[in-house]
GROMACS .gro file of C-alpha atoms in nm:
model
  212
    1UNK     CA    1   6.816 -16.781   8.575
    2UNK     CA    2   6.603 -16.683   8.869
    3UNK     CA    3   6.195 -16.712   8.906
    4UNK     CA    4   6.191 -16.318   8.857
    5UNK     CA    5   6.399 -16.311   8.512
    6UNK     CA    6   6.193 -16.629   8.360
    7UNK     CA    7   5.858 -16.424   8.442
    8UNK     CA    8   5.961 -16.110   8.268
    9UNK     CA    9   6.059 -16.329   7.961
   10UNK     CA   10   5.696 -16.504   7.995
   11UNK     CA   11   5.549 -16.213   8.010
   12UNK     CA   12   5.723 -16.071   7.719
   13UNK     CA   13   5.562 -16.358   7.512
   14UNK     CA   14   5.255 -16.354   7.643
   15UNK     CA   15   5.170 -15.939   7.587
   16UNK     CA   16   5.227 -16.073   7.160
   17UNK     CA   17   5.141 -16.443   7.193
   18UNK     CA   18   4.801 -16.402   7.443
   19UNK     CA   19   4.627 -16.735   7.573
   20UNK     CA   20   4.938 -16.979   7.466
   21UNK     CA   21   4.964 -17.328   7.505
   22UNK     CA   22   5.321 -17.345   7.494
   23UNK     CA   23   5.356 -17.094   7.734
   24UNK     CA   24   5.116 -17.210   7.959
   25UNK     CA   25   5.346 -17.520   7.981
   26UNK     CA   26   5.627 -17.288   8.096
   27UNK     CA   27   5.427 -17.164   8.352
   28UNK     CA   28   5.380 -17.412   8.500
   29UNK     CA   29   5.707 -17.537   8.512
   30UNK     CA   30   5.810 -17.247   8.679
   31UNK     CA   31   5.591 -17.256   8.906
   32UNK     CA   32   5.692 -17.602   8.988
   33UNK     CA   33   6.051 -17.470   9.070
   34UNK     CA   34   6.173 -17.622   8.721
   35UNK     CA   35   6.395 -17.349   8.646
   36UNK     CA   36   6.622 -17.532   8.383
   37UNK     CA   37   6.336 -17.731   8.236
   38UNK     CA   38   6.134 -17.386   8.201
   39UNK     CA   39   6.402 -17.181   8.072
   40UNK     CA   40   6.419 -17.474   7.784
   41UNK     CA   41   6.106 -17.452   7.676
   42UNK     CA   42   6.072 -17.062   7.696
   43UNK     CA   43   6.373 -17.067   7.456
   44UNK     CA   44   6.247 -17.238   7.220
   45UNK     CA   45   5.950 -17.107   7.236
   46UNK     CA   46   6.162 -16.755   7.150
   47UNK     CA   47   6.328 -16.925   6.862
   48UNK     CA   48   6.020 -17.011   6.717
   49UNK     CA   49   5.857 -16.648   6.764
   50UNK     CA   50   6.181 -16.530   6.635
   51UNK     CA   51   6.138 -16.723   6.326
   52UNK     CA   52   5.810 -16.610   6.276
   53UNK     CA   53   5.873 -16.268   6.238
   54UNK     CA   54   6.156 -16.322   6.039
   55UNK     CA   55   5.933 -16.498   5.765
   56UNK     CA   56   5.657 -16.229   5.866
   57UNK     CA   57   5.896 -15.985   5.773
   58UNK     CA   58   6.033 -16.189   5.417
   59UNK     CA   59   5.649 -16.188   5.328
   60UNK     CA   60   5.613 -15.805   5.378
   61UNK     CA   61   5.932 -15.695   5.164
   62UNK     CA   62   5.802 -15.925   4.896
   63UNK     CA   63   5.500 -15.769   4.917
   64UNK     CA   64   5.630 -15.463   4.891
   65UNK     CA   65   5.867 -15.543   4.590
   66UNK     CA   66   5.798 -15.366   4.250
   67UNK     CA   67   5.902 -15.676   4.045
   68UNK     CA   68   5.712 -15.880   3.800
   69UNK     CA   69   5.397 -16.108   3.925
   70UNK     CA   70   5.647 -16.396   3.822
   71UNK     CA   71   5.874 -16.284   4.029
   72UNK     CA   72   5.705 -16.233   4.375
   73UNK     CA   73   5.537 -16.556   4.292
   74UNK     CA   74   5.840 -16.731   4.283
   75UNK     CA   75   6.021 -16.589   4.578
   76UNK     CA   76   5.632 -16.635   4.754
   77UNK     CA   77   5.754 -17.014   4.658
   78UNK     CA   78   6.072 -16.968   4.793
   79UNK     CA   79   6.007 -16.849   5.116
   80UNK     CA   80   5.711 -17.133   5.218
   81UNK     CA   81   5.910 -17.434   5.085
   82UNK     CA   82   6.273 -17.341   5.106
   83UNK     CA   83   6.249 -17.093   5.409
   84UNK     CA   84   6.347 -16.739   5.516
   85UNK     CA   85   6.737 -16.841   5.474
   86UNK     CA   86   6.725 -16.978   5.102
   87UNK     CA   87   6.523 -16.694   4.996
   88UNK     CA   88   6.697 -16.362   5.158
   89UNK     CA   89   6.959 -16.354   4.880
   90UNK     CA   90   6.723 -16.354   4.589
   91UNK     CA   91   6.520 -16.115   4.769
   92UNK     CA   92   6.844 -15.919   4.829
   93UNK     CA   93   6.938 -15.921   4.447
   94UNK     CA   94   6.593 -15.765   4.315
   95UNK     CA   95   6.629 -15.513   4.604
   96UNK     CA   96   6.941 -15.411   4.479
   97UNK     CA   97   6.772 -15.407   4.089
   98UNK     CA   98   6.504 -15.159   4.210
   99UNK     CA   99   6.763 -14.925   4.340
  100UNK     CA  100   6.923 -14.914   4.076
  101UNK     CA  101   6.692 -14.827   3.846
  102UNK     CA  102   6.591 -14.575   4.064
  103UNK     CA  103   6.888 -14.436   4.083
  104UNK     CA  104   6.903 -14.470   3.696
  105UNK     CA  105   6.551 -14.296   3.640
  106UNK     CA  106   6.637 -14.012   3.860
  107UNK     CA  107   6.994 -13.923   3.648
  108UNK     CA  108   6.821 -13.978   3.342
  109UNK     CA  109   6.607 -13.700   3.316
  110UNK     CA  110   6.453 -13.662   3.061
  111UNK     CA  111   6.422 -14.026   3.017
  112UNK     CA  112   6.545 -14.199   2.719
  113UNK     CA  113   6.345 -14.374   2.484
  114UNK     CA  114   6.424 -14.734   2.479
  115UNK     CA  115   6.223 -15.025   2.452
  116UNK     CA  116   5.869 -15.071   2.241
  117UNK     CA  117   5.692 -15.336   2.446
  118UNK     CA  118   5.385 -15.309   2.264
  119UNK     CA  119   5.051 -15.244   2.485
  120UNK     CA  120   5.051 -15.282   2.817
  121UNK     CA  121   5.077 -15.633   3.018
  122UNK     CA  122   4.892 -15.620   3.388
  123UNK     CA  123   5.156 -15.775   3.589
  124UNK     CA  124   5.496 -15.673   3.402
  125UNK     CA  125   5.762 -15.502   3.567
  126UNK     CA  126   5.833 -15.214   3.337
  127UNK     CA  127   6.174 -15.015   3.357
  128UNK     CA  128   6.288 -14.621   3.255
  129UNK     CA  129   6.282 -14.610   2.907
  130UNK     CA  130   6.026 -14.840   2.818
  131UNK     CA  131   5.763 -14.747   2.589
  132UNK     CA  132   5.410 -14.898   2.587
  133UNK     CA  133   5.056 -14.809   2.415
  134UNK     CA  134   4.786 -14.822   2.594
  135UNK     CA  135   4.409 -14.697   2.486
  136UNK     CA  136   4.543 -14.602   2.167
  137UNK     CA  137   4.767 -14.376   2.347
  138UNK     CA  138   5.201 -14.438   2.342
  139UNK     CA  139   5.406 -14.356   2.717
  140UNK     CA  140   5.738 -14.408   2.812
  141UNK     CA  141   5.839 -14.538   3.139
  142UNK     CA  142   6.022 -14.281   3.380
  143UNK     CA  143   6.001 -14.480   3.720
  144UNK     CA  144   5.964 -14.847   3.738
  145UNK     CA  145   5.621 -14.972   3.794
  146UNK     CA  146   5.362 -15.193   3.721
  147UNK     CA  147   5.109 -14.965   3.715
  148UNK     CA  148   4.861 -14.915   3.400
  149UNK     CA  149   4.917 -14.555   3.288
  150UNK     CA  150   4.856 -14.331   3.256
  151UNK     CA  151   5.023 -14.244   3.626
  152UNK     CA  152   5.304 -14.045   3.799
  153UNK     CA  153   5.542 -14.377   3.690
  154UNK     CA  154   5.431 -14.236   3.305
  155UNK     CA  155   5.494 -13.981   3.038
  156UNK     CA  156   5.244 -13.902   2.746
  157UNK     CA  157   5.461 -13.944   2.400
  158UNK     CA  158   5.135 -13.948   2.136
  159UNK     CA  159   4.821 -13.958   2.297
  160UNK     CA  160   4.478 -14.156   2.137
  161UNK     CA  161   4.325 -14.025   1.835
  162UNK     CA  162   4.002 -13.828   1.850
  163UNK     CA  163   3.749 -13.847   1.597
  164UNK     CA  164   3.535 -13.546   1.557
  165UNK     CA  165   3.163 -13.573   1.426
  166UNK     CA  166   3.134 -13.247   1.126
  167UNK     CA  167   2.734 -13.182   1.064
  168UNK     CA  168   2.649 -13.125   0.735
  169UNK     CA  169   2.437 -12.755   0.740
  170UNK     CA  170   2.082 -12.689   0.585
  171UNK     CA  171   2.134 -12.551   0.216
  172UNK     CA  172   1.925 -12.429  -0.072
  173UNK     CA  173   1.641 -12.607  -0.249
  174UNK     CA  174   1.744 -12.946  -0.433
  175UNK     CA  175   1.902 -12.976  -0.797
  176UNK     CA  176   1.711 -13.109  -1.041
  177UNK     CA  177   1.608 -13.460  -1.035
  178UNK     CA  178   1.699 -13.747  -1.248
  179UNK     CA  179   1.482 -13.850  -1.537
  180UNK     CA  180   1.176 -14.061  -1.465
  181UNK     CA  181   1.075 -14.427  -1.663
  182UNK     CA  182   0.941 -14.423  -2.017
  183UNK     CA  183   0.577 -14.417  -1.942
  184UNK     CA  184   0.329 -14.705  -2.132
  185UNK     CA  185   0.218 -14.671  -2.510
  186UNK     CA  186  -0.087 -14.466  -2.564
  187UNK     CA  187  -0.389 -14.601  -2.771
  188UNK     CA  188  -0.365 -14.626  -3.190
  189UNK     CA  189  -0.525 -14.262  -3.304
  190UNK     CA  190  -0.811 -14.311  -3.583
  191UNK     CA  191  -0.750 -14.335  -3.934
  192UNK     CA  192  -0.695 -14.000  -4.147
  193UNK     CA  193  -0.872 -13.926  -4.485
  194UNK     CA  194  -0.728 -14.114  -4.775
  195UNK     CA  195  -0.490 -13.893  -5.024
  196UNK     CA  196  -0.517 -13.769  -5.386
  197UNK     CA  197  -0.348 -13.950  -5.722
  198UNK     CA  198  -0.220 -13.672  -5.799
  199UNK     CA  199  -0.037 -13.617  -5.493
  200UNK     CA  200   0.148 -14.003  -5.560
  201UNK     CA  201   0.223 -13.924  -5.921
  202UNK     CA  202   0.366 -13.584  -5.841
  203UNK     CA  203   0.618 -13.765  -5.599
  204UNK     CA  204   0.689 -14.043  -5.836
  205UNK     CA  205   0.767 -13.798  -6.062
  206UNK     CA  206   1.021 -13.668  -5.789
  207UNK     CA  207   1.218 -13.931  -5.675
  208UNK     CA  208   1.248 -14.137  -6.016
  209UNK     CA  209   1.363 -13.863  -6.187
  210UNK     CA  210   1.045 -13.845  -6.446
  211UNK     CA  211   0.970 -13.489  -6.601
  212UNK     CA  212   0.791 -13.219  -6.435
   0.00000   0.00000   0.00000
């Protein structure tokens, strides 16, 4: 490698990397005349960007996934414990899901009704053919999403009920009223005029059965 080729390289690095120890130290190697010894540390100095943006770019497709919060989480796990390697098949194989079912929501039109799921779960991955209620309202999956609906991912099957307020118009005068509490005894009235005998005989006579 000549002086010329390991300063295009450097500054290759440097227009992403900036003010970099590491490549300050290959600087100055070069400038040194330690070809070899610069040309080993610029390479792995490469490696390491290289892995970088290979992680960068794990971290942005799972980003981008439409999979479960469980899901992303786990491959999030993944990819900062196991690395980029262990992690790019399982990434691969939900990839491959979310085609599919793309592929299966765009041949299935209209959608078929599959799944009740109950209301909707913030954070599930929900698939064509699911069916979910949310605000009272029922919608079946056409695109898979983890949106809330109702959205472009949703179709209205029932929607919420509405309850309507009826006012009750003016009418006539009122019927008649219901009957009132026994008012309190008046006072004893005076004593009338005493009767005649006669007047007892003539209905002793009458109810004993005595002549006329």
């Amino acid at each position: 490698m000549t002086y010329q080729d390991l300063l295009e390289r450097i500054q290759a690095l440097h227009g992403r990397l900036g003010a970099n120890e590491d490549l300050e130290t290959v600087i100055s190697a070069g400038k040194l005349g330690e070809l070899e010894r610069a040309e080993s540390l610029l390479m792995e100095l490469e490696a390491k960007l290289a892995s970088y943006d290979r992680e960068f770019e794990f971290e942005h497709r799972i980003a981008t996934l439409v999979a479960s919060d469980g899901e992303i989480q786990e491959l999030q796990r993944t990819l900062i414990l196991e690395g980029a390697d262990a992690v790019e098949p399982r990434l691969k194989a939900f990839e491959d899901r979310m085609v599919s079912l793309r592929v299966k929501a765009a041949l299935r039109r209209p959608v078929e009704l599959g799944r009740f799921l109950g209301d909707w779960i913030a954070g599930r991955l929900y698939e064509p053919g699911d069916v979910v209620r949310s605000n009272e309202a029922l919608y079946v999956c056409i695109s898979p999403t983890k949106t809330q609906p109702p959205t472009d991912a949703w179709e209205l099957l029932v929607a919420a009920p509405t309850m309507q307020l009826v006012g009750v118009g003016g009418g006539g005068g009122g019927g008649v009223g219901a009957t009132g509490p026994t008012g309190p005894t008046g006072p004893t009235g005076p004593t009338g005029p005493g009767g005649s005998g006669e007047g007892g005989d003539i209905a002793e006579s009458y109810f004993l059965g005595g002549d006329e």
